[in-house]
């Protein structure tokens, strides 16, 4: 990797390393990307090889862990592309409409799994990659299992050459790599849930079961999870949780909130989710929101006599409406809550994170909104204000003729964001 700058007074500067030099390796291991640099930069003793003017220079480094080498590298992470054709792939279900370009990218990169917690199948990693994961201690990783029956898994992934997932999990686990796993449950397909949970518990730190998400353009062989499916999976998982709690001291396996919503059941209590390690998978969002909301509401000392509105997905509507009514009763004013039906992806898509700006406008135009429309941040790309259909917040605001406020999806932000209008 090319060095484009060296920080003043750093170890690199003291060694005479300069912009234009090439960083080749650490302890003989080739530098592939920034992860190699970050790992050794946190180390204490290693040999760093640098290429300059046709010659290789080896530097024996002895330093404290907090000391920085001070090298600035030119190397954008080239994301590994997914080689699978999963029967439930959401990207393949996307409508042929204008969408955020990033939605059509299929990534399956273990480095992104470590950096940002994205789920990977490990179908495109070699033994060398696995050894690198162990050497650089890229832990934890987030792995999509779907089934521990390799033949069934290969069918679900649409990849007959997918490697043995159990062997991969065993190798990583035995070498100290923590794994948080997920299973996308597809009714009538991967009904080996209990067996897969049992096997995954030997190698993983946690496991999330999430229902398959289907748009109107989904694979015709699949069907959505219904109430009976949800109740069946809840029964299986609750029995496993009871056993694991006795044997392992953790419930280990957790269900996405959607299962309880589809089953018409109450979500488990706050303590049931332990450390909320699978929160990004929609596991425990409702329980965490209610817990934080109740705490924030106790502390709230805000009066607000204005009318304001909240738009959310159909799944979240009941508990958002409940929270809005409580908040309105305490702080004053009126809070309208609108459940947005997903016409863009299809009515079977009911989560707030897939609501589009166009659907919000079409369904709220002419409705009472009041002084402000409040939207959850999950509807937007991280650090941006663009919906999945490329409509911006400013465009929605102008079309509806009201201000739009984006709030985080936790209970504390809900109280603060809705009250301070």
mmCIF file of N, CA and C in Angstrom, residues 1 23-33 36-37 40 128 132 135-136:
data_model
loop_
_atom_site.group_PDB
_atom_site.id
_atom_site.type_symbol
_atom_site.label_atom_id
_atom_site.label_comp_id
_atom_site.label_asym_id
_atom_site.label_seq_id
_atom_site.Cartn_x
_atom_site.Cartn_y
_atom_site.Cartn_z
ATOM 1 N N UNK A 1 0.844 -1.196 0.000
ATOM 2 C CA UNK A 1 0.000 0.000 0.000
ATOM 3 C C UNK A 1 0.879 1.245 0.000
ATOM 4 N N UNK A 23 4.302 0.459 1.692
ATOM 5 C CA UNK A 23 4.283 -0.434 2.840
ATOM 6 C C UNK A 23 4.002 -1.841 2.321
ATOM 7 N N UNK A 24 4.962 -2.755 2.528
ATOM 8 C CA UNK A 24 4.856 -4.090 1.942
ATOM 9 C C UNK A 24 4.272 -5.132 2.893
ATOM 10 N N UNK A 25 4.843 -5.222 4.112
ATOM 11 C CA UNK A 25 4.445 -6.313 4.989
ATOM 12 C C UNK A 25 4.783 -6.029 6.441
ATOM 13 N N UNK A 26 4.157 -6.818 7.313
ATOM 14 C CA UNK A 26 4.476 -6.849 8.737
ATOM 15 C C UNK A 26 4.797 -8.295 9.096
ATOM 16 N N UNK A 27 5.958 -8.505 9.672
ATOM 17 C CA UNK A 27 6.395 -9.858 10.053
ATOM 18 C C UNK A 27 6.267 -10.832 8.890
ATOM 19 N N UNK A 28 6.524 -10.343 7.675
ATOM 20 C CA UNK A 28 6.467 -11.196 6.495
ATOM 21 C C UNK A 28 5.082 -11.394 5.930
ATOM 22 N N UNK A 29 4.058 -10.843 6.583
ATOM 23 C CA UNK A 29 2.679 -10.966 6.100
ATOM 24 C C UNK A 29 2.336 -9.756 5.238
ATOM 25 N N UNK A 30 1.975 -10.017 3.993
ATOM 26 C CA UNK A 30 1.684 -8.950 3.046
ATOM 27 C C UNK A 30 0.562 -8.045 3.553
ATOM 28 N N UNK A 31 0.726 -6.752 3.356
ATOM 29 C CA UNK A 31 -0.312 -5.786 3.725
ATOM 30 C C UNK A 31 -1.360 -5.760 2.617
ATOM 31 N N UNK A 32 -2.555 -6.257 2.935
ATOM 32 C CA UNK A 32 -3.627 -6.326 1.947
ATOM 33 C C UNK A 32 -4.518 -5.092 1.986
ATOM 34 N N UNK A 33 -4.753 -4.580 3.190
ATOM 35 C CA UNK A 33 -5.639 -3.438 3.360
ATOM 36 C C UNK A 33 -5.354 -2.794 4.710
ATOM 37 N N UNK A 36 -4.630 -4.721 8.179
ATOM 38 C CA UNK A 36 -3.286 -5.177 8.532
ATOM 39 C C UNK A 36 -2.531 -4.077 9.277
ATOM 40 N N UNK A 37 -2.627 -2.872 8.748
ATOM 41 C CA UNK A 37 -1.941 -1.745 9.376
ATOM 42 C C UNK A 37 -2.482 -1.477 10.773
ATOM 43 N N UNK A 40 -1.219 -4.155 13.412
ATOM 44 C CA UNK A 40 0.174 -4.031 13.850
ATOM 45 C C UNK A 40 0.455 -2.672 14.483
ATOM 46 N N UNK A 128 -6.892 -19.350 3.489
ATOM 47 C CA UNK A 128 -5.968 -18.246 3.763
ATOM 48 C C UNK A 128 -6.712 -17.084 4.422
ATOM 49 N N UNK A 132 -6.147 -15.493 8.104
ATOM 50 C CA UNK A 132 -5.942 -14.057 8.300
ATOM 51 C C UNK A 132 -6.897 -13.514 9.367
ATOM 52 N N UNK A 135 -5.352 -14.506 12.566
ATOM 53 C CA UNK A 135 -4.093 -13.794 12.829
ATOM 54 C C UNK A 135 -4.340 -12.349 13.241
ATOM 55 N N UNK A 136 -5.287 -11.700 12.573
ATOM 56 C CA UNK A 136 -5.587 -10.299 12.879
ATOM 57 C C UNK A 136 -6.631 -10.148 13.988
#
